[in-house]
Amino acid sequence: MDTSAAFTHPRHATGAFATRAHTHPMDSLARTILIVGAGFSGTAVAIHLLRLPHSRTLRIVLVERAQIARGVAYARREGPYLLNVPAGRMSASSVDSLEFLTYAQRTLPNVTTEDFLPRELYGQYLEASLLSAAQASPPHVRLERLRREVIAIERARRTSRVEVYTDRGGSITADTVVLAPGNPAPATLNGSEKLPESRYLADPWERPPAFRPGETVLVAGTGLTMADIVLAGQEAAQGQATIHAISRHGLVPAAQTAFQQLNDEVWGRALLREASVSLRRLVRAVRALAEDVELRGGDWREAIAATRGVAPSLWQRLAAPERKRFLRHAHCFWDVHRHRLPPSTWSALNELRRKGSLVVHAGRILDMDPVGRRVKVTWRARGTGTATTIVVDRVVNCTGPQYDIRHTRERLLRSLLAQGLVMPDAFGVGIMTDDFGALLDASGRVAGNLYYIGPMLRPRYWETTAVQELRTHAEQLACCLALPAQSPAGRRYRAGSERLAGATA
Ligand SMILES: Cc1cc2nc3c(=O)[nH]c(=O)nc-3n(C[C@H](O)[C@H](O)[C@H](O)COP(=O)(O)OP(=O)(O)OC[C@H]3O[C@@H](n4cnc5c(N)ncnc54)[C@H](O)[C@@H]3O)c2cc1C
């Protein structure tokens, strides 16, 4: 059902593109919360909102330009894509930590907490959770799903409401908007503008990696996405492609293991103390913790998990120059230890490396040029001053999200930036928000009814990429939206959250 509201912005009201308005009798009384993007974050906020009690009539409008309740990570797509985290740690609910496992066991009864399941199954779980939350919600709480792209958001004149414009020409008036547009696209590679689309894949999730037998391929990036694309690409090429992967340090993520979670508050406090002094001291402390754990017969991953547990506080403790140092020198080392591969994926990559079908380089791409139907890539190996070239059949950009929103090519973000409704952070790692996810505008003021959730919460918390962190943010944001700030429960909640934020700072 098309539920676009009556108002149409003159810029978009172009004949056939103007959307016909359908209004529900409830709409004039209802509070409307509109969520832009129905990947993990937007869907999780909608699910939690549907499950919470509401005294007023509530209309939740979930707007998604692609597949609802999937996002990039859990989309329906062909390929051998597995979750990077075992089933027992992938629940979308922190209250029921085995919710995803229980869902998976309905179709795969032998699955255990330590199994790495297909990402597509996770998408089915999100879809099913959204559907059952919508069905179980009371009649005065209604969910609408819209397949649209949101292209602009503007504050309505003389009201506190917000107009949300979509690519089909209509607009929807909302009381509150939650932005959940996911990860930004990767940064542009030097010289990529000279290459035809058939030779250069700017976004690896745009279409499947159709490598052919006998081809030579260059993958820019050596992280988790590289692993996905190499395995799917080799499958398409029947194992007969030669793939070169390149990144600044040439580091490949470590493998997951069934390690035990370390529950040591003493270490957490020690790490916080070191972060207050310097990054160097913090790195030394994390290393010492990993060595200590291993000496006691444990697994270094326990130390990483313990560090991740206090990562938001560590990030907030680091002084600005130390954060800068982290981004320049320690970021990639943290990433390969923190973002790990399922053991089967890790073994498959190693086997390809052993056979020479995957070659990993440390270096930097300087330029790319088309040569006939192929691509000449000029690059420089790390630690050398001389450039060298390699000729390949195609190039895939797996360098990961470009979090500096000042360079975004997304229409919606560009429009929000132009209006000063979002503020990039000083380090180019995301979007500035307050403790409740409310956007800070260009002058640093809290925008009362515009919120953000997703991986670009990094300026405040650093670790906000995975389900484990995002589900907590989704639950907190839903509570914040459901409990009016002036109500006793709302005041209690906000005071509690502020204390929490203060305690971690
Ligand atoms: C390939 C991949 C695999 C991952 N695997 C794991 C894993 O195994 N375990 C784990 O814990 N984490 C994993 N993650 C990390 C984490 O789960 C994701 O980052 C998380 O899904 C982010 O959710 P999101 O909703 O913020 O973004 P997304 O899931 O990307 O969703 C954003 C949605 O917004 C839509 N959208 C964007 N702009 C607009 C617009 N203007 N109008 C309408 N719709 C819009 C997009 O189409 C998209 O569906 C993975 C991430 C990726 C990319």
Short mmCIF file of N, CA and C in Angstrom, two decimals, residues 330-462:
data_model
loop_
_atom_site.label_atom_id
_atom_site.label_comp_id
_atom_site.label_asym_id
_atom_site.label_seq_id
_atom_site.Cartn_x
_atom_site.Cartn_y
_atom_site.Cartn_z
N ALA A 330 47.36 1.88 14.44
CA ALA A 330 46.93 0.65 15.13
C ALA A 330 45.62 0.09 14.59
N HIS A 331 44.87 0.93 13.89
CA HIS A 331 43.56 0.56 13.40
C HIS A 331 43.55 -0.78 12.66
N CYS A 332 44.45 -0.94 11.67
CA CYS A 332 44.40 -2.15 10.84
C CYS A 332 44.80 -3.39 11.66
N PHE A 333 45.69 -3.21 12.67
CA PHE A 333 46.06 -4.37 13.51
C PHE A 333 44.88 -4.77 14.39
N TRP A 334 44.16 -3.75 14.90
CA TRP A 334 42.97 -4.04 15.70
C TRP A 334 41.95 -4.80 14.82
N ASP A 335 41.74 -4.31 13.61
CA ASP A 335 40.71 -4.88 12.73
C ASP A 335 40.95 -6.37 12.45
N VAL A 336 42.20 -6.76 12.14
CA VAL A 336 42.42 -8.16 11.76
C VAL A 336 42.33 -9.11 12.96
N HIS A 337 42.49 -8.56 14.16
CA HIS A 337 42.32 -9.42 15.35
C HIS A 337 40.87 -9.42 15.82
N ARG A 338 40.20 -8.29 15.65
CA ARG A 338 38.83 -8.14 16.16
C ARG A 338 37.80 -8.73 15.18
N HIS A 339 37.94 -8.44 13.86
CA HIS A 339 36.97 -8.91 12.86
C HIS A 339 37.52 -10.18 12.23
N ARG A 340 37.03 -11.32 12.72
CA ARG A 340 37.67 -12.58 12.33
C ARG A 340 36.81 -13.39 11.36
N LEU A 341 37.48 -14.39 10.75
CA LEU A 341 36.82 -15.21 9.72
C LEU A 341 36.33 -16.52 10.30
N PRO A 342 35.23 -17.06 9.77
CA PRO A 342 34.83 -18.41 10.17
C PRO A 342 35.98 -19.36 9.84
N PRO A 343 36.23 -20.39 10.67
CA PRO A 343 37.39 -21.27 10.44
C PRO A 343 37.41 -21.86 9.02
N SER A 344 36.23 -22.23 8.49
CA SER A 344 36.22 -22.85 7.16
C SER A 344 36.66 -21.84 6.09
N THR A 345 36.26 -20.59 6.23
CA THR A 345 36.66 -19.55 5.28
C THR A 345 38.16 -19.30 5.37
N TRP A 346 38.64 -19.23 6.60
CA TRP A 346 40.07 -18.99 6.84
C TRP A 346 40.91 -20.12 6.21
N SER A 347 40.47 -21.38 6.41
CA SER A 347 41.22 -22.52 5.84
C SER A 347 41.18 -22.47 4.32
N ALA A 348 40.00 -22.15 3.76
CA ALA A 348 39.88 -22.11 2.30
C ALA A 348 40.80 -21.04 1.71
N LEU A 349 40.89 -19.88 2.39
CA LEU A 349 41.80 -18.81 1.91
C LEU A 349 43.25 -19.26 1.96
N ASN A 350 43.60 -19.91 3.08
CA ASN A 350 44.98 -20.37 3.23
C ASN A 350 45.34 -21.39 2.16
N GLU A 351 44.39 -22.25 1.83
CA GLU A 351 44.63 -23.26 0.80
C GLU A 351 44.88 -22.57 -0.55
N LEU A 352 44.07 -21.53 -0.84
CA LEU A 352 44.27 -20.78 -2.09
C LEU A 352 45.65 -20.12 -2.10
N ARG A 353 46.06 -19.60 -0.95
CA ARG A 353 47.37 -18.95 -0.87
C ARG A 353 48.48 -19.98 -1.07
N ARG A 354 48.28 -21.16 -0.49
CA ARG A 354 49.30 -22.22 -0.62
C ARG A 354 49.45 -22.63 -2.08
N LYS A 355 48.31 -22.70 -2.81
CA LYS A 355 48.35 -23.12 -4.22
C LYS A 355 48.80 -21.99 -5.16
N GLY A 356 48.87 -20.77 -4.63
CA GLY A 356 49.26 -19.63 -5.46
C GLY A 356 48.09 -19.02 -6.21
N SER A 357 46.84 -19.46 -5.92
CA SER A 357 45.68 -18.86 -6.59
C SER A 357 45.28 -17.55 -5.94
N LEU A 358 45.81 -17.32 -4.72
CA LEU A 358 45.60 -16.03 -4.05
C LEU A 358 46.96 -15.54 -3.56
N VAL A 359 47.32 -14.34 -4.01
CA VAL A 359 48.59 -13.76 -3.59
C VAL A 359 48.27 -12.44 -2.87
N VAL A 360 48.75 -12.32 -1.62
CA VAL A 360 48.45 -11.12 -0.83
C VAL A 360 49.67 -10.19 -0.83
N HIS A 361 49.45 -8.92 -1.14
CA HIS A 361 50.53 -7.95 -1.19
C HIS A 361 50.29 -6.83 -0.17
N ALA A 362 51.40 -6.29 0.35
CA ALA A 362 51.31 -5.07 1.16
C ALA A 362 51.78 -3.92 0.27
N GLY A 363 50.93 -2.98 0.04
CA GLY A 363 51.32 -1.88 -0.85
C GLY A 363 50.16 -0.94 -1.12
N ARG A 364 50.35 -0.09 -2.08
CA ARG A 364 49.35 0.95 -2.35
C ARG A 364 49.12 1.06 -3.86
N ILE A 365 47.85 1.11 -4.27
CA ILE A 365 47.54 1.28 -5.70
C ILE A 365 47.75 2.75 -6.05
N LEU A 366 48.57 3.00 -7.07
CA LEU A 366 48.86 4.39 -7.46
C LEU A 366 47.95 4.85 -8.60
N ASP A 367 47.70 3.93 -9.56
CA ASP A 367 46.91 4.33 -10.73
C ASP A 367 46.41 3.09 -11.46
N MET A 368 45.41 3.28 -12.29
CA MET A 368 44.91 2.17 -13.12
C MET A 368 44.59 2.73 -14.51
N ASP A 369 44.89 1.93 -15.53
CA ASP A 369 44.63 2.36 -16.92
C ASP A 369 44.08 1.19 -17.71
N PRO A 370 43.11 1.46 -18.60
CA PRO A 370 42.65 0.37 -19.47
C PRO A 370 43.71 0.08 -20.52
N VAL A 371 43.99 -1.22 -20.76
CA VAL A 371 44.88 -1.60 -21.88
C VAL A 371 44.13 -2.69 -22.66
N GLY A 372 43.59 -2.32 -23.80
CA GLY A 372 42.72 -3.24 -24.54
C GLY A 372 41.52 -3.59 -23.67
N ARG A 373 41.29 -4.89 -23.48
CA ARG A 373 40.16 -5.30 -22.63
C ARG A 373 40.61 -5.55 -21.18
N ARG A 374 41.89 -5.21 -20.90
CA ARG A 374 42.43 -5.49 -19.57
C ARG A 374 42.76 -4.19 -18.82
N VAL A 375 43.32 -4.36 -17.63
CA VAL A 375 43.60 -3.18 -16.80
C VAL A 375 45.06 -3.24 -16.34
N LYS A 376 45.78 -2.15 -16.57
CA LYS A 376 47.16 -2.07 -16.03
C LYS A 376 47.09 -1.33 -14.69
N VAL A 377 47.53 -2.03 -13.65
CA VAL A 377 47.51 -1.42 -12.31
C VAL A 377 48.94 -1.06 -11.92
N THR A 378 49.14 0.19 -11.57
CA THR A 378 50.45 0.61 -11.09
C THR A 378 50.37 0.68 -9.57
N TRP A 379 51.29 0.01 -8.90
CA TRP A 379 51.25 -0.01 -7.44
C TRP A 379 52.67 -0.01 -6.87
N ARG A 380 52.74 0.33 -5.59
CA ARG A 380 54.06 0.37 -4.93
C ARG A 380 54.02 -0.53 -3.70
N ALA A 381 54.98 -1.46 -3.64
CA ALA A 381 55.03 -2.37 -2.49
C ALA A 381 55.44 -1.57 -1.24
N ARG A 382 54.91 -1.96 -0.11
CA ARG A 382 55.21 -1.28 1.16
C ARG A 382 56.72 -1.30 1.43
N GLY A 383 57.22 -0.17 1.83
CA GLY A 383 58.64 -0.10 2.19
C GLY A 383 59.58 0.06 1.00
N THR A 384 59.04 0.14 -0.23
CA THR A 384 59.91 0.37 -1.38
C THR A 384 59.54 1.71 -2.00
N GLY A 385 60.49 2.30 -2.71
CA GLY A 385 60.19 3.60 -3.33
C GLY A 385 59.80 3.45 -4.79
N THR A 386 59.85 2.24 -5.31
CA THR A 386 59.64 2.09 -6.76
C THR A 386 58.26 1.53 -7.09
N ALA A 387 57.70 2.07 -8.16
CA ALA A 387 56.37 1.60 -8.61
C ALA A 387 56.56 0.39 -9.52
N THR A 388 55.58 -0.47 -9.51
CA THR A 388 55.62 -1.63 -10.40
C THR A 388 54.23 -1.80 -11.01
N THR A 389 54.10 -2.60 -12.06
CA THR A 389 52.77 -2.74 -12.69
C THR A 389 52.36 -4.20 -12.76
N ILE A 390 51.07 -4.38 -12.85
CA ILE A 390 50.50 -5.73 -13.04
C ILE A 390 49.31 -5.54 -13.98
N VAL A 391 49.14 -6.47 -14.92
CA VAL A 391 48.00 -6.37 -15.83
C VAL A 391 46.99 -7.45 -15.42
N VAL A 392 45.75 -7.01 -15.21
CA VAL A 392 44.71 -7.93 -14.73
C VAL A 392 43.46 -7.83 -15.61
N ASP A 393 42.56 -8.80 -15.44
CA ASP A 393 41.34 -8.77 -16.25
C ASP A 393 40.25 -7.91 -15.61
N ARG A 394 40.26 -7.85 -14.29
CA ARG A 394 39.28 -6.99 -13.61
C ARG A 394 39.78 -6.59 -12.23
N VAL A 395 39.15 -5.55 -11.69
CA VAL A 395 39.52 -5.04 -10.36
C VAL A 395 38.25 -4.94 -9.52
N VAL A 396 38.33 -5.40 -8.28
CA VAL A 396 37.18 -5.28 -7.37
C VAL A 396 37.62 -4.45 -6.15
N ASN A 397 36.83 -3.46 -5.83
CA ASN A 397 37.15 -2.59 -4.69
C ASN A 397 36.55 -3.16 -3.40
N CYS A 398 37.39 -3.78 -2.59
CA CYS A 398 36.94 -4.34 -1.29
C CYS A 398 37.63 -3.60 -0.15
N THR A 399 37.84 -2.29 -0.33
CA THR A 399 38.58 -1.54 0.69
C THR A 399 37.73 -1.18 1.91
N GLY A 400 36.43 -1.51 1.85
CA GLY A 400 35.59 -1.24 3.02
C GLY A 400 34.99 0.15 2.98
N PRO A 401 34.06 0.41 3.90
CA PRO A 401 33.31 1.67 3.86
C PRO A 401 34.19 2.91 4.01
N GLN A 402 33.82 3.94 3.29
CA GLN A 402 34.46 5.26 3.41
C GLN A 402 33.60 6.05 4.41
N TYR A 403 34.05 6.08 5.66
CA TYR A 403 33.20 6.65 6.72
C TYR A 403 33.18 8.17 6.76
N ASP A 404 34.08 8.80 6.01
CA ASP A 404 34.11 10.26 6.04
C ASP A 404 32.96 10.80 5.18
N ILE A 405 31.88 11.21 5.85
CA ILE A 405 30.67 11.57 5.10
C ILE A 405 30.83 12.83 4.26
N ARG A 406 31.93 13.56 4.47
CA ARG A 406 32.14 14.74 3.61
C ARG A 406 32.37 14.31 2.16
N HIS A 407 32.76 13.02 1.95
CA HIS A 407 32.99 12.54 0.59
C HIS A 407 31.83 11.68 0.08
N THR A 408 30.71 11.67 0.77
CA THR A 408 29.64 10.75 0.40
C THR A 408 29.05 11.07 -0.98
N ARG A 409 28.65 10.00 -1.68
CA ARG A 409 27.95 10.20 -2.96
C ARG A 409 26.45 9.95 -2.78
N GLU A 410 26.02 9.62 -1.55
CA GLU A 410 24.61 9.33 -1.27
C GLU A 410 23.80 10.64 -1.28
N ARG A 411 22.73 10.62 -2.07
CA ARG A 411 21.90 11.83 -2.21
C ARG A 411 21.39 12.34 -0.86
N LEU A 412 20.88 11.39 -0.05
CA LEU A 412 20.27 11.78 1.23
C LEU A 412 21.30 12.45 2.15
N LEU A 413 22.46 11.82 2.29
CA LEU A 413 23.48 12.39 3.18
C LEU A 413 23.97 13.73 2.67
N ARG A 414 24.10 13.83 1.34
CA ARG A 414 24.56 15.11 0.76
C ARG A 414 23.57 16.22 1.10
N SER A 415 22.27 15.87 0.99
CA SER A 415 21.24 16.86 1.28
C SER A 415 21.26 17.25 2.76
N LEU A 416 21.43 16.27 3.64
CA LEU A 416 21.48 16.56 5.08
C LEU A 416 22.69 17.42 5.43
N LEU A 417 23.82 17.11 4.77
CA LEU A 417 25.04 17.91 5.01
C LEU A 417 24.83 19.35 4.54
N ALA A 418 24.22 19.48 3.35
CA ALA A 418 24.03 20.82 2.77
C ALA A 418 23.14 21.67 3.68
N GLN A 419 22.18 21.02 4.35
CA GLN A 419 21.29 21.78 5.24
C GLN A 419 21.87 21.96 6.64
N GLY A 420 23.02 21.34 6.88
CA GLY A 420 23.64 21.42 8.22
C GLY A 420 22.91 20.57 9.23
N LEU A 421 22.18 19.55 8.77
CA LEU A 421 21.42 18.70 9.71
C LEU A 421 22.25 17.55 10.27
N VAL A 422 23.36 17.24 9.60
CA VAL A 422 24.30 16.25 10.18
C VAL A 422 25.67 16.90 10.29
N MET A 423 26.45 16.38 11.24
CA MET A 423 27.79 16.93 11.44
C MET A 423 28.80 15.78 11.35
N PRO A 424 29.77 15.88 10.42
CA PRO A 424 30.83 14.87 10.39
C PRO A 424 31.75 15.09 11.59
N ASP A 425 32.46 14.05 12.00
CA ASP A 425 33.39 14.23 13.12
C ASP A 425 34.76 14.63 12.60
N ALA A 426 35.61 15.05 13.50
CA ALA A 426 36.92 15.59 13.11
C ALA A 426 37.82 14.54 12.46
N PHE A 427 37.61 13.25 12.78
CA PHE A 427 38.50 12.21 12.27
C PHE A 427 37.97 11.52 11.01
N GLY A 428 36.79 11.90 10.57
CA GLY A 428 36.22 11.28 9.38
C GLY A 428 35.83 9.83 9.61
N VAL A 429 35.28 9.52 10.81
CA VAL A 429 34.89 8.12 11.05
C VAL A 429 33.37 7.95 11.16
N GLY A 430 32.60 9.01 10.98
CA GLY A 430 31.15 8.81 11.03
C GLY A 430 30.35 10.08 11.26
N ILE A 431 29.27 9.92 12.04
CA ILE A 431 28.28 10.98 12.23
C ILE A 431 28.22 11.33 13.72
N MET A 432 28.13 12.61 14.03
CA MET A 432 28.08 13.04 15.44
C MET A 432 26.66 12.90 16.00
N THR A 433 26.57 12.26 17.16
CA THR A 433 25.28 12.06 17.83
C THR A 433 25.43 12.33 19.32
N ASP A 434 24.28 12.41 20.02
CA ASP A 434 24.36 12.53 21.48
C ASP A 434 24.23 11.12 22.10
N ASP A 435 24.07 11.04 23.43
CA ASP A 435 24.02 9.74 24.10
C ASP A 435 22.84 8.88 23.66
N PHE A 436 21.81 9.52 23.08
CA PHE A 436 20.61 8.76 22.70
C PHE A 436 20.53 8.52 21.20
N GLY A 437 21.57 8.90 20.48
CA GLY A 437 21.57 8.69 19.02
C GLY A 437 20.99 9.87 18.26
N ALA A 438 20.61 10.96 18.97
CA ALA A 438 20.09 12.14 18.26
C ALA A 438 21.22 12.81 17.50
N LEU A 439 20.92 13.26 16.27
CA LEU A 439 21.94 13.90 15.46
C LEU A 439 22.36 15.23 16.06
N LEU A 440 23.63 15.55 15.94
CA LEU A 440 24.09 16.91 16.26
C LEU A 440 24.14 17.66 14.93
N ASP A 441 23.61 18.88 14.92
CA ASP A 441 23.63 19.63 13.66
C ASP A 441 24.97 20.35 13.49
N ALA A 442 25.09 21.10 12.40
CA ALA A 442 26.39 21.70 12.05
C ALA A 442 26.92 22.62 13.14
N SER A 443 25.98 23.17 13.96
CA SER A 443 26.48 24.05 15.03
C SER A 443 26.62 23.29 16.35
N GLY A 444 26.45 21.97 16.30
CA GLY A 444 26.67 21.17 17.50
C GLY A 444 25.44 21.02 18.37
N ARG A 445 24.28 21.57 17.91
CA ARG A 445 23.04 21.47 18.69
C ARG A 445 22.39 20.11 18.45
N VAL A 446 21.72 19.57 19.50
CA VAL A 446 21.03 18.29 19.36
C VAL A 446 19.74 18.49 18.58
N ALA A 447 19.58 17.69 17.50
CA ALA A 447 18.35 17.77 16.72
C ALA A 447 17.33 16.88 17.39
N GLY A 448 16.33 17.47 17.99
CA GLY A 448 15.38 16.72 18.82
C GLY A 448 14.75 15.51 18.17
N ASN A 449 14.42 15.58 16.91
CA ASN A 449 13.64 14.47 16.33
C ASN A 449 14.31 13.78 15.13
N LEU A 450 15.62 13.96 15.01
CA LEU A 450 16.37 13.24 13.98
C LEU A 450 17.42 12.37 14.68
N TYR A 451 17.35 11.07 14.41
CA TYR A 451 18.26 10.14 15.09
C TYR A 451 19.06 9.36 14.06
N TYR A 452 20.18 8.80 14.50
CA TYR A 452 20.97 7.93 13.64
C TYR A 452 21.31 6.65 14.39
N ILE A 453 21.28 5.52 13.68
CA ILE A 453 21.79 4.27 14.25
C ILE A 453 22.52 3.51 13.15
N GLY A 454 23.64 2.89 13.52
CA GLY A 454 24.38 2.08 12.54
C GLY A 454 25.87 2.21 12.72
N PRO A 455 26.61 1.70 11.74
CA PRO A 455 28.08 1.66 11.87
C PRO A 455 28.73 3.03 11.96
N MET A 456 28.01 4.10 11.57
CA MET A 456 28.64 5.42 11.64
C MET A 456 28.47 6.10 13.00
N LEU A 457 28.10 5.31 14.04
CA LEU A 457 28.11 5.83 15.42
C LEU A 457 29.54 5.86 15.96
N ARG A 458 30.50 5.55 15.10
CA ARG A 458 31.89 5.40 15.54
C ARG A 458 32.50 6.62 16.24
N PRO A 459 32.16 7.86 15.87
CA PRO A 459 32.78 8.96 16.62
C PRO A 459 32.52 8.87 18.12
N ARG A 460 31.38 8.30 18.51
CA ARG A 460 31.04 8.24 19.93
C ARG A 460 31.51 6.92 20.59
N TYR A 461 31.37 5.81 19.84
CA TYR A 461 31.60 4.51 20.49
C TYR A 461 32.71 3.67 19.88
N TRP A 462 33.22 4.04 18.76
CA TRP A 462 34.19 3.31 17.94
C TRP A 462 33.64 1.96 17.46
#
